[in-house]
C-alpha cells in the first residue's frame, strides 16, 4: 500500500511536467504584411486625396491672410487708427482661425487614416490568428 501511495504521488507530481509542452512561438512583420495587401493602394490614394483637399482649404485661408496683410500694409499710411485696429484685429482672428483649422485638419486626417486602416488591420489580425491556430502556435510576436 505504501508503494502504491508513493507511486501515485510521484505520478501526480510528474504529470504536469509530462503534459506541459514548450510554447510554440511565431513571428510576423505586421507592417510588411499590411504593405502587401491589395487594398492598401486604394487606401493610400483616398488618404492622399483627403490630405490634398485639406491642404487646399488651408492654402486658401493662408492666401486670404496674406492678401489682407498686404492690403493693410499698402494702405497703412492712409488708414485711421480705428481702421488700423480693425485690420489688426481681423488679421489676428484670421490667424487664430488658421491655427484652429490646422489642428482640425490634423485630427481629421488621423481619423480618416484610422478609418481606412481599421478593416485592413482587422483582416490581417484575423488571418494571423487563423494561421496560428491552424499550425498550433501559442504566441505570435
Coordinates of C-alpha atoms in Angstrom, one line a residue:
X1 CA 0.0 0.0 0.0
X2 CA 2.9 2.4 0.8
X3 CA 4.4 1.7 -2.6
X4 CA 1.0 2.4 -4.3
X5 CA 0.7 5.7 -2.5
X6 CA 4.3 6.6 -3.3
X7 CA 3.8 5.8 -7.0
X8 CA 0.6 7.7 -7.1
X9 CA 2.2 10.7 -5.5
X10 CA 5.1 10.5 -7.9
X11 CA 2.8 10.2 -10.9
X12 CA 0.7 13.2 -9.8
X13 CA 3.8 15.3 -9.3
X14 CA 5.4 14.5 -12.6
X15 CA 2.2 14.5 -14.7
X16 CA 2.1 18.3 -15.2
X17 CA 5.7 18.1 -16.5
X18 CA 4.8 15.4 -18.9
X19 CA 1.7 17.2 -20.1
X20 CA 3.3 20.6 -20.4
X21 CA 4.7 21.5 -23.8
X22 CA 7.1 24.2 -24.7
X23 CA 5.2 27.1 -26.2
X24 CA 5.3 27.3 -30.0
X25 CA 6.3 30.8 -31.0
X26 CA 5.8 32.5 -34.3
X27 CA 7.0 35.9 -35.7
X28 CA 5.4 38.1 -38.3
X29 CA 6.3 41.5 -39.6
X30 CA 2.8 43.1 -39.4
X31 CA 3.9 46.2 -41.2
X32 CA 5.3 44.2 -44.2
X33 CA 2.1 42.2 -44.3
X34 CA 0.0 45.4 -44.4
X35 CA 2.1 46.7 -47.3
X36 CA 1.3 43.5 -49.2
X37 CA -2.4 43.9 -49.0
X38 CA -4.1 44.8 -52.3
X39 CA -6.5 47.4 -50.8
X40 CA -3.5 49.3 -49.3
X41 CA -3.0 51.2 -52.6
X42 CA -6.7 52.3 -52.7
X43 CA -6.4 53.4 -49.0
X44 CA -3.3 55.4 -49.8
X45 CA -5.0 57.1 -52.8
X46 CA -8.0 58.0 -50.7
X47 CA -5.7 59.4 -47.9
X48 CA -3.8 61.5 -50.4
X49 CA -7.0 62.9 -51.9
X50 CA -8.3 63.7 -48.5
X51 CA -5.0 65.3 -47.5
X52 CA -4.9 67.4 -50.7
X53 CA -8.5 68.6 -50.0
X54 CA -7.5 69.7 -46.5
X55 CA -4.3 71.4 -47.9
X56 CA -6.3 73.3 -50.4
X57 CA -8.6 74.7 -47.7
X58 CA -5.6 75.7 -45.5
X59 CA -3.8 77.2 -48.5
X60 CA -6.9 79.3 -49.3
X61 CA -7.0 80.6 -45.7
X62 CA -3.3 81.4 -45.8
X63 CA -3.7 83.2 -49.1
X64 CA -6.6 85.2 -47.7
X65 CA -4.4 86.1 -44.7
X66 CA -1.5 87.2 -47.0
X67 CA -3.9 89.3 -49.1
X68 CA -5.4 91.0 -46.1
X69 CA -1.9 91.6 -44.7
X70 CA -0.7 93.1 -48.0
X71 CA -3.7 95.3 -48.2
X72 CA -3.2 96.5 -44.6
X73 CA 0.4 97.2 -45.2
X74 CA -0.3 99.0 -48.5
X75 CA -3.0 101.2 -47.0
X76 CA -1.4 101.7 -43.7
X77 CA -0.4 105.3 -44.4
X78 CA -3.9 106.4 -45.3
X79 CA -5.7 104.4 -42.5
X80 CA -7.0 106.0 -39.4
X81 CA -6.1 104.5 -36.0
X82 CA -9.5 102.8 -35.8
X83 CA -9.1 101.3 -39.2
X84 CA -5.7 100.0 -38.3
X85 CA -7.0 98.5 -35.1
X86 CA -9.8 96.8 -37.1
X87 CA -7.4 95.5 -39.6
X88 CA -5.1 94.1 -36.9
X89 CA -8.0 92.5 -35.2
X90 CA -9.2 90.9 -38.4
X91 CA -5.7 89.6 -39.1
X92 CA -5.4 88.2 -35.6
X93 CA -8.8 86.5 -35.8
X94 CA -7.9 85.0 -39.2
X95 CA -4.5 83.8 -37.8
X96 CA -6.4 82.1 -35.0
X97 CA -8.9 80.5 -37.4
X98 CA -6.0 79.2 -39.5
X99 CA -4.4 77.7 -36.4
X100 CA -7.7 76.0 -35.4
X101 CA -8.2 74.8 -38.9
X102 CA -4.7 73.3 -39.0
X103 CA -5.3 71.4 -35.8
X104 CA -8.7 70.2 -37.0
X105 CA -7.1 69.1 -40.3
X106 CA -4.5 67.0 -38.5
X107 CA -7.2 65.4 -36.4
X108 CA -9.4 64.8 -39.4
X109 CA -6.5 63.3 -41.3
X110 CA -5.7 60.9 -38.4
X111 CA -9.3 59.9 -38.1
X112 CA -9.6 59.2 -41.8
X113 CA -6.4 57.1 -41.7
X114 CA -7.7 55.1 -38.8
X115 CA -11.0 54.5 -40.6
X116 CA -9.2 53.4 -43.7
X117 CA -6.7 51.2 -42.0
X118 CA -9.1 49.5 -39.4
X119 CA -10.5 47.0 -41.9
X120 CA -7.0 46.0 -43.1
X121 CA -5.7 45.7 -39.5
X122 CA -8.7 43.5 -38.6
X123 CA -8.3 41.4 -41.7
X124 CA -4.5 40.8 -41.0
X125 CA -5.1 40.1 -37.3
X126 CA -7.8 37.5 -38.2
X127 CA -5.5 35.9 -40.8
X128 CA -2.6 35.7 -38.3
X129 CA -4.9 34.2 -35.7
X130 CA -6.3 31.6 -38.2
X131 CA -2.8 30.6 -39.3
X132 CA -1.6 30.4 -35.7
X133 CA -4.5 28.2 -34.6
X134 CA -4.1 26.0 -37.7
X135 CA -0.4 25.5 -37.1
X136 CA -0.6 25.2 -33.3
X137 CA 1.3 28.4 -32.4
X138 CA 0.9 29.5 -28.8
X139 CA 2.2 33.1 -29.4
X140 CA 2.7 35.2 -32.4
X141 CA 5.1 38.1 -32.0

